[in-house]
XYZ file of C-alpha atoms in Angstrom:
487
model
C 0.000 0.000 0.000
C 1.303 3.436 -0.953
C 0.079 6.727 0.537
C -0.706 8.236 -2.876
C -0.480 11.851 -1.713
C 1.918 13.077 -4.406
C 0.622 11.056 -7.352
C -2.837 9.695 -8.081
C -1.491 6.463 -9.579
C 1.665 4.390 -9.931
C 2.582 5.723 -13.374
C 5.874 7.176 -14.530
C 7.371 9.680 -12.114
C 8.989 12.873 -13.452
C 12.762 13.009 -13.202
C 14.678 16.076 -12.065
C 14.409 18.440 -15.042
C 15.684 21.679 -13.501
C 19.446 22.023 -13.296
C 21.423 23.027 -10.246
C 22.538 26.119 -12.170
C 18.922 27.213 -12.621
C 18.230 26.565 -8.941
C 21.172 28.784 -8.030
C 20.074 31.534 -10.415
C 16.596 31.536 -8.887
C 17.944 31.513 -5.291
C 15.879 28.425 -4.468
C 18.015 27.516 -1.453
C 16.202 30.226 0.504
C 12.834 28.759 -0.435
C 13.850 25.246 0.581
C 15.354 26.468 3.852
C 12.084 28.185 4.773
C 10.196 24.985 3.998
C 12.617 22.869 6.038
C 13.004 24.995 9.191
C 16.233 23.193 9.997
C 15.011 19.700 9.086
C 17.504 18.261 6.567
C 15.002 15.722 5.303
C 12.357 18.368 4.623
C 14.986 20.405 2.757
C 15.810 17.405 0.552
C 12.121 16.642 -0.069
C 11.386 20.264 -1.028
C 14.382 20.325 -3.350
C 13.435 17.043 -5.029
C 9.841 18.139 -5.659
C 10.623 21.567 -7.088
C 13.416 20.298 -9.347
C 11.094 17.671 -10.873
C 8.077 19.779 -11.894
C 4.877 18.164 -13.118
C 3.650 18.792 -16.657
C 0.092 17.422 -16.413
C -2.584 19.905 -15.248
C -4.595 17.084 -13.650
C -1.574 15.882 -11.663
C -0.900 19.439 -10.482
C -4.544 19.883 -9.428
C -4.362 16.572 -7.519
C -1.471 17.910 -5.404
C -3.118 21.289 -5.001
C -6.189 19.617 -3.500
C -4.027 17.661 -1.068
C -2.155 20.837 -0.124
C -5.435 22.671 0.496
C -6.303 19.936 3.001
C -2.901 20.319 4.652
C -3.210 24.082 4.971
C -6.621 23.672 6.651
C -5.420 20.880 8.966
C -1.809 21.741 9.726
C -1.644 20.192 13.249
C -3.033 16.859 12.025
C -0.623 16.786 9.085
C 2.351 17.480 11.343
C 1.200 14.716 13.677
C 1.005 12.335 10.712
C 4.545 13.249 9.652
C 5.876 12.835 13.195
C 4.234 9.410 13.552
C 5.675 8.115 10.279
C 9.121 9.508 11.082
C 9.019 7.907 14.536
C 8.164 4.518 13.035
C 11.014 4.649 10.510
C 13.527 5.853 13.103
C 12.553 3.086 15.534
C 13.013 0.428 12.837
C 16.488 1.713 12.006
C 17.620 1.284 15.608
C 17.019 -2.478 15.567
C 20.143 -4.250 14.306
C 19.792 -6.692 11.419
C 21.110 -10.237 11.854
C 22.337 -12.457 9.042
C 21.325 -15.875 10.405
C 17.723 -17.027 9.856
C 16.761 -17.101 13.534
C 18.256 -13.636 14.184
C 16.519 -12.288 11.079
C 13.211 -13.766 12.209
C 13.527 -12.346 15.718
C 14.344 -8.884 14.341
C 11.455 -8.977 11.898
C 9.006 -10.019 14.610
C 10.196 -7.168 16.832
C 9.802 -4.696 13.991
C 6.330 -5.886 13.027
C 5.265 -5.763 16.647
C 6.543 -2.184 16.820
C 4.822 -1.278 13.550
C 1.519 -2.692 14.806
C 1.580 -0.075 17.544
C 2.253 2.699 15.021
C -0.443 1.397 12.672
C -2.907 1.408 15.530
C -1.967 5.020 16.320
C -2.302 5.854 12.626
C -5.819 4.447 12.727
C -6.561 6.670 15.705
C -5.358 9.769 13.821
C -7.496 8.824 10.844
C -10.575 8.269 12.996
C -10.084 11.635 14.678
C -9.391 13.820 11.631
C -10.704 12.077 8.498
C -13.912 14.102 8.308
C -11.912 17.334 7.938
C -10.097 16.163 4.792
C -11.725 16.398 1.349
C -9.044 15.749 -1.289
C -8.961 12.533 -3.303
C -5.464 11.813 -2.015
C -6.290 11.883 1.679
C -9.719 10.300 1.161
C -8.162 7.275 -0.542
C -5.383 6.977 2.033
C -7.742 7.173 4.994
C -10.160 4.693 3.408
C -7.317 2.211 2.907
C -6.193 2.603 6.525
C -9.739 1.990 7.777
C -10.429 -1.057 5.591
C -7.022 -2.743 5.320
C -5.540 -1.914 8.719
C -8.566 -2.151 11.006
C -8.541 -3.436 14.594
C -9.378 -7.025 13.664
C -6.550 -7.181 11.156
C -4.009 -5.870 13.675
C -5.187 -8.387 16.282
C -4.699 -11.199 13.782
C -1.203 -9.963 12.995
C -0.290 -9.738 16.665
C -1.516 -13.304 17.231
C 0.674 -14.528 14.389
C 3.654 -12.614 15.730
C 3.170 -14.265 19.101
C 3.342 -17.667 17.413
C 6.435 -16.692 15.419
C 8.364 -16.170 18.626
C 8.315 -19.991 19.056
C 8.596 -19.646 22.828
C 7.380 -23.239 23.317
C 9.373 -24.918 20.606
C 9.101 -25.653 16.907
C 7.057 -28.409 15.322
C 8.436 -29.625 11.996
C 8.078 -32.804 9.998
C 10.452 -34.213 7.397
C 11.406 -37.483 5.722
C 14.664 -39.143 4.886
C 16.068 -38.689 1.420
C 19.188 -39.965 -0.320
C 22.087 -40.530 1.999
C 19.705 -40.388 4.928
C 19.513 -36.629 4.598
C 16.396 -34.827 5.709
C 14.104 -33.584 2.943
C 10.573 -32.200 2.737
C 10.740 -30.040 5.843
C 7.297 -28.746 6.765
C 6.560 -26.271 9.534
C 3.440 -26.813 11.620
C 1.548 -24.565 13.962
C 3.738 -24.094 17.026
C 2.595 -25.600 20.336
C 0.982 -23.464 22.979
C 1.919 -23.163 26.610
C 1.962 -26.519 28.458
C 1.150 -29.872 26.858
C -0.460 -29.518 23.475
C -2.803 -32.336 22.303
C -1.906 -31.512 18.702
C 1.572 -32.956 19.291
C 0.337 -36.487 20.092
C 0.202 -37.541 16.447
C 3.933 -36.852 16.139
C 4.829 -39.185 19.030
C 3.448 -42.471 17.756
C 6.800 -43.902 16.685
C 8.321 -43.484 20.103
C 11.603 -42.442 18.507
C 13.610 -39.561 19.870
C 17.064 -38.065 20.251
C 18.593 -36.293 23.211
C 21.438 -33.839 22.666
C 24.297 -34.407 25.108
C 25.109 -31.524 27.359
C 28.800 -31.132 26.490
C 29.787 -31.685 22.819
C 29.580 -28.426 20.846
C 29.266 -30.259 17.529
C 25.817 -31.493 18.477
C 24.648 -28.032 19.426
C 26.040 -26.526 16.219
C 24.242 -29.194 14.234
C 21.012 -28.489 16.081
C 21.416 -24.734 15.464
C 22.017 -25.375 11.763
C 18.955 -27.596 11.671
C 16.853 -24.922 13.351
C 18.178 -22.287 10.929
C 17.318 -24.486 7.942
C 13.806 -24.972 9.246
C 13.288 -21.256 9.941
C 14.974 -19.853 6.826
C 11.888 -19.677 4.615
C 9.603 -18.262 7.257
C 12.303 -15.785 8.369
C 12.642 -14.497 4.805
C 8.891 -14.110 4.419
C 8.583 -12.309 7.744
C 11.461 -9.978 6.865
C 9.786 -9.135 3.557
C 6.587 -8.303 5.411
C 8.507 -6.038 7.790
C 10.212 -4.313 4.868
C 6.858 -3.787 3.161
C 5.408 -2.027 6.204
C 8.609 -0.025 6.643
C 8.421 1.110 3.019
C 4.877 2.301 3.628
C 5.981 4.433 6.576
C 8.981 5.784 4.631
C 6.704 6.792 1.744
C 4.164 8.288 4.150
C 6.876 10.288 5.910
C 8.353 11.588 2.656
C 5.066 12.426 0.957
C 3.563 14.124 3.996
C 6.940 15.773 4.608
C 6.709 17.701 1.347
C 3.366 19.143 2.417
C 4.683 19.956 5.893
C 7.346 22.030 4.136
C 4.635 23.814 2.154
C 2.715 24.561 5.361
C 5.901 25.925 6.960
C 6.456 28.228 3.993
C 2.837 29.405 3.929
C 2.984 30.284 7.621
C 6.199 32.266 7.174
C 4.881 34.247 4.198
C 1.648 34.934 6.075
C 3.635 36.247 9.020
C 5.336 38.670 6.628
C 1.943 39.855 5.423
C 2.455 38.445 1.928
C -0.403 36.821 -0.001
C -0.394 33.398 -1.624
C -2.790 31.927 -4.147
C -3.679 28.660 -5.785
C -2.271 29.035 -9.317
C -4.182 28.167 -12.464
C -2.102 25.922 -14.760
C -3.034 25.584 -18.423
C -1.701 23.534 -21.329
C 1.662 24.613 -22.804
C 0.144 25.630 -26.135
C -2.181 28.125 -24.391
C 0.785 30.532 -24.019
C -0.701 32.010 -20.857
C 1.032 34.202 -18.281
C -1.049 36.508 -16.110
C -0.269 37.611 -12.582
C -1.537 40.092 -10.026
C 0.686 41.042 -7.124
C 3.471 38.666 -8.155
C 6.497 38.886 -5.840
C 9.773 37.049 -5.366
C 9.371 34.898 -2.220
C 13.068 34.044 -1.898
C 13.929 37.745 -1.592
C 11.167 38.284 0.954
C 12.497 35.350 2.989
C 16.045 36.703 2.794
C 14.979 40.176 3.937
C 12.351 38.819 6.341
C 10.107 41.588 5.105
C 7.502 42.291 2.406
C 8.798 43.088 -1.073
C 7.420 44.974 -4.069
C 4.952 43.037 -6.225
C 4.121 43.405 -9.915
C 1.219 42.763 -12.243
C 1.793 41.239 -15.657
C -0.444 40.276 -18.567
C 1.558 38.349 -21.147
C -1.146 36.016 -22.473
C -0.490 34.908 -26.054
C 2.965 36.503 -25.944
C 6.087 34.482 -26.762
C 8.568 36.997 -25.437
C 8.573 39.278 -22.411
C 11.393 41.812 -22.668
C 12.275 43.858 -19.589
C 14.344 47.026 -19.787
C 14.779 50.096 -17.622
C 16.724 51.615 -14.772
C 19.610 49.853 -13.060
C 18.630 48.089 -9.839
C 15.018 48.775 -10.686
C 13.701 45.279 -9.940
C 14.207 43.647 -13.351
C 16.191 40.617 -12.123
C 13.882 40.221 -9.145
C 10.878 40.131 -11.456
C 12.632 37.566 -13.658
C 13.238 35.305 -10.681
C 9.656 35.756 -9.480
C 8.386 34.385 -12.804
C 10.686 31.369 -12.630
C 9.985 30.569 -8.978
C 6.233 30.922 -9.551
C 6.310 28.407 -12.416
C 8.274 25.877 -10.372
C 6.033 26.275 -7.334
C 2.923 25.918 -9.497
C 4.227 22.807 -11.232
C 5.219 21.258 -7.906
C 1.593 21.501 -6.806
C 2.285 24.387 -4.447
C 0.762 27.809 -3.952
C 2.403 30.846 -5.569
C 3.541 34.160 -4.116
C 0.882 36.372 -5.712
C -2.737 37.427 -5.378
C -3.429 35.590 -8.649
C -1.266 33.592 -11.026
C -2.281 31.776 -14.214
C 0.266 30.358 -16.627
C 0.897 27.683 -19.196
C 2.838 24.691 -17.948
C 6.499 24.940 -18.919
C 7.925 21.894 -20.654
C 11.209 22.534 -18.896
C 12.544 25.686 -17.245
C 16.025 26.999 -18.086
C 18.104 30.011 -17.107
C 20.883 31.959 -18.794
C 22.141 34.561 -16.344
C 25.129 36.860 -16.559
C 28.213 35.389 -14.887
C 31.075 37.236 -13.248
C 34.606 36.936 -14.613
C 36.222 33.688 -13.503
C 39.951 32.926 -13.635
C 39.140 29.276 -14.315
C 37.590 30.163 -17.689
C 39.560 28.591 -20.505
C 38.122 30.984 -23.096
C 36.655 34.479 -23.337
C 33.495 35.516 -21.540
C 31.448 35.695 -24.741
C 32.550 32.168 -25.667
C 31.453 31.029 -22.214
C 28.039 32.672 -22.665
C 27.584 31.038 -26.072
C 28.602 27.635 -24.721
C 26.061 27.874 -21.891
C 23.331 28.954 -24.301
C 24.205 26.040 -26.595
C 23.818 23.639 -23.666
C 20.396 25.139 -22.904
C 19.250 24.922 -26.527
C 20.253 21.249 -26.695
C 17.651 20.482 -23.997
C 14.820 22.695 -25.213
C 11.486 21.534 -26.554
C 8.342 23.438 -27.605
C 6.584 24.849 -24.546
C 9.788 25.347 -22.562
C 10.468 28.556 -20.636
C 13.851 30.292 -20.827
C 14.810 33.098 -18.436
C 17.657 35.325 -19.610
C 19.303 37.926 -17.408
C 21.660 40.362 -19.151
C 22.745 37.741 -21.682
C 25.458 38.650 -24.189
C 26.526 41.901 -22.554
C 30.140 40.692 -22.547
C 30.629 42.145 -26.031
C 29.704 45.444 -27.649
C 26.033 46.379 -28.001
C 25.836 45.770 -31.749
C 27.309 42.269 -31.622
C 25.423 41.334 -28.451
C 22.149 42.509 -29.995
C 22.823 40.567 -33.214
C 23.476 37.341 -31.319
C 20.534 37.718 -28.945
C 18.097 38.691 -31.721
C 18.930 35.586 -33.764
C 18.486 33.357 -30.751
C 15.209 34.975 -29.699
C 13.740 34.671 -33.191
C 14.703 31.009 -33.404
C 13.374 30.090 -29.954
C 10.043 31.883 -30.201
C 9.450 30.522 -33.720
C 9.530 26.938 -32.404
C 7.210 27.613 -29.452
C 9.706 28.353 -26.678
C 8.693 31.187 -24.352
C 11.371 33.628 -23.206
C 11.585 36.300 -20.513
C 14.596 38.475 -21.331
C 16.084 41.177 -19.083
C 18.493 43.449 -20.937
C 20.162 46.842 -21.176
C 20.742 46.353 -24.917
C 18.532 49.049 -26.402
C 19.356 47.998 -29.968
C 18.054 44.504 -29.215
C 14.882 45.746 -27.513
C 14.215 48.211 -30.315
C 14.566 45.484 -32.963
C 12.173 43.158 -31.166
C 9.693 46.004 -30.675
C 9.867 46.879 -34.366
C 9.706 43.325 -35.693
C 7.441 41.487 -33.249
C 5.508 43.917 -31.146
C 2.299 41.848 -31.442
C 4.037 38.746 -30.051
C 6.043 40.486 -27.341
C 5.323 42.271 -24.082
C 7.717 45.084 -23.209
C 8.069 46.060 -19.562
C 10.055 48.971 -18.191
C 11.492 49.229 -14.687
C 11.260 52.537 -12.907
C 12.774 53.856 -9.712
C 10.199 52.255 -7.391
C 11.047 48.625 -8.297
C 7.750 48.297 -10.169
C 7.457 47.253 -13.784
C 4.955 48.652 -16.251
C 4.293 48.190 -19.965
C 6.370 50.636 -21.961
C 8.414 51.260 -25.065
C 12.152 50.432 -24.812
C 14.203 53.513 -23.893
C 17.647 54.304 -25.407
C 19.177 55.019 -21.990
C 20.587 52.809 -19.257
C 19.279 55.306 -16.676
C 22.756 56.040 -15.382
C 21.581 59.423 -14.039
C 18.850 57.724 -12.009
C 21.379 55.310 -10.560
C 23.842 58.116 -9.796
C 21.262 60.172 -7.950
C 19.884 57.199 -6.020
C 23.316 56.040 -4.858
C 24.921 59.390 -4.117
C 21.704 61.274 -3.312
C 23.081 64.467 -4.813
C 23.170 66.041 -8.253
C 26.234 65.400 -10.399
C 28.873 68.096 -10.753
C 28.336 70.384 -13.719
């Protein structure tokens, strides 16, 4: 039995499709840290989920419904995570033995321990099930009630009591070639005291008493006992592993949602809104947001940040120009983080967010000079862009931040324009932050109907506007020095 809280079925799971470079460009470590709150496992679960975004709107909606339940029932969800984590941790503390009898004893101990945790799980379900509405939790709780009810656990505990073999082992066999025992068959173990069921095995009157001293006899008896118990020990160990795997999956799946609850609580404390995003098919070319902000920056500053509205529906390219340090890069990251959060089944940092699902998200950000570079900076930029292009497919989203500024404006604009035309013509969406006026002017002249042009002002807000032939150096000078320049 699997919890089924992340996926509705046992189909193919998405592999990590977002590179570590993109995660670094988008400052995702801050997001994961807020979700984890110091828990290394929660950090790893948050990272794994966001780097393997879903591409099916139905699968995203399935997670969103589960998350809605978690946000409404945070204490119960945390209790569920703690219970599963406790079960897994307790199992790990019991040492594994290699011999059949040691393996059997360990497995019985583990199953006995798990029975207690399953009973507590049933109690949590009975107490909180009525407050959960999503298909994921409804199916999980139904399975717990029907497959792990009180009668089932009592039956398991009775069997575990027998598997301790406290009153001996009953086994029959026959002699084979060379007078070796064959056809070993285990029988129900005897109970406490004399058991009438054993009388049928005593008719021959034959017996053997092991002497008290010779070790060879005792080793032979131990080997015989191990041979008899080997099959049942293996089966019991497999059962214990199956239950352990259920608790591991429950811990990890619920853990992702605990991270989401942690993040939602932190953003709420900062007075920042969140919303359930509206994913659409990749070919819809949708991107609309109201009050979109960059949550990683807000978490870093531990304070609210400026939000932006954007309406880029049916646009292949969003080009952002304007004043230095005017919020362009922050806006770019907010778009990328919002897509990844949406496609992980999470909420988004905005009052409203609707976007087409990205068939892969890629970044191409400006890099600082590095002594380890074996070639020029422009060559390095081109090589990174080539690596991105090799992985692109229609419906992908590419975020570019000051790409190709390592050369002069004319050459940088020529290179970027060719790339942008090629990408948008094959259905790749691009958000491009640049100071290259020549590039922005070309795109505005050639493809204004397919592009949205945003301009950053001095208040960190972006607004639709025509590209300007200035880098706003005067604005930057006045903001930094707070005095007019010398005449």
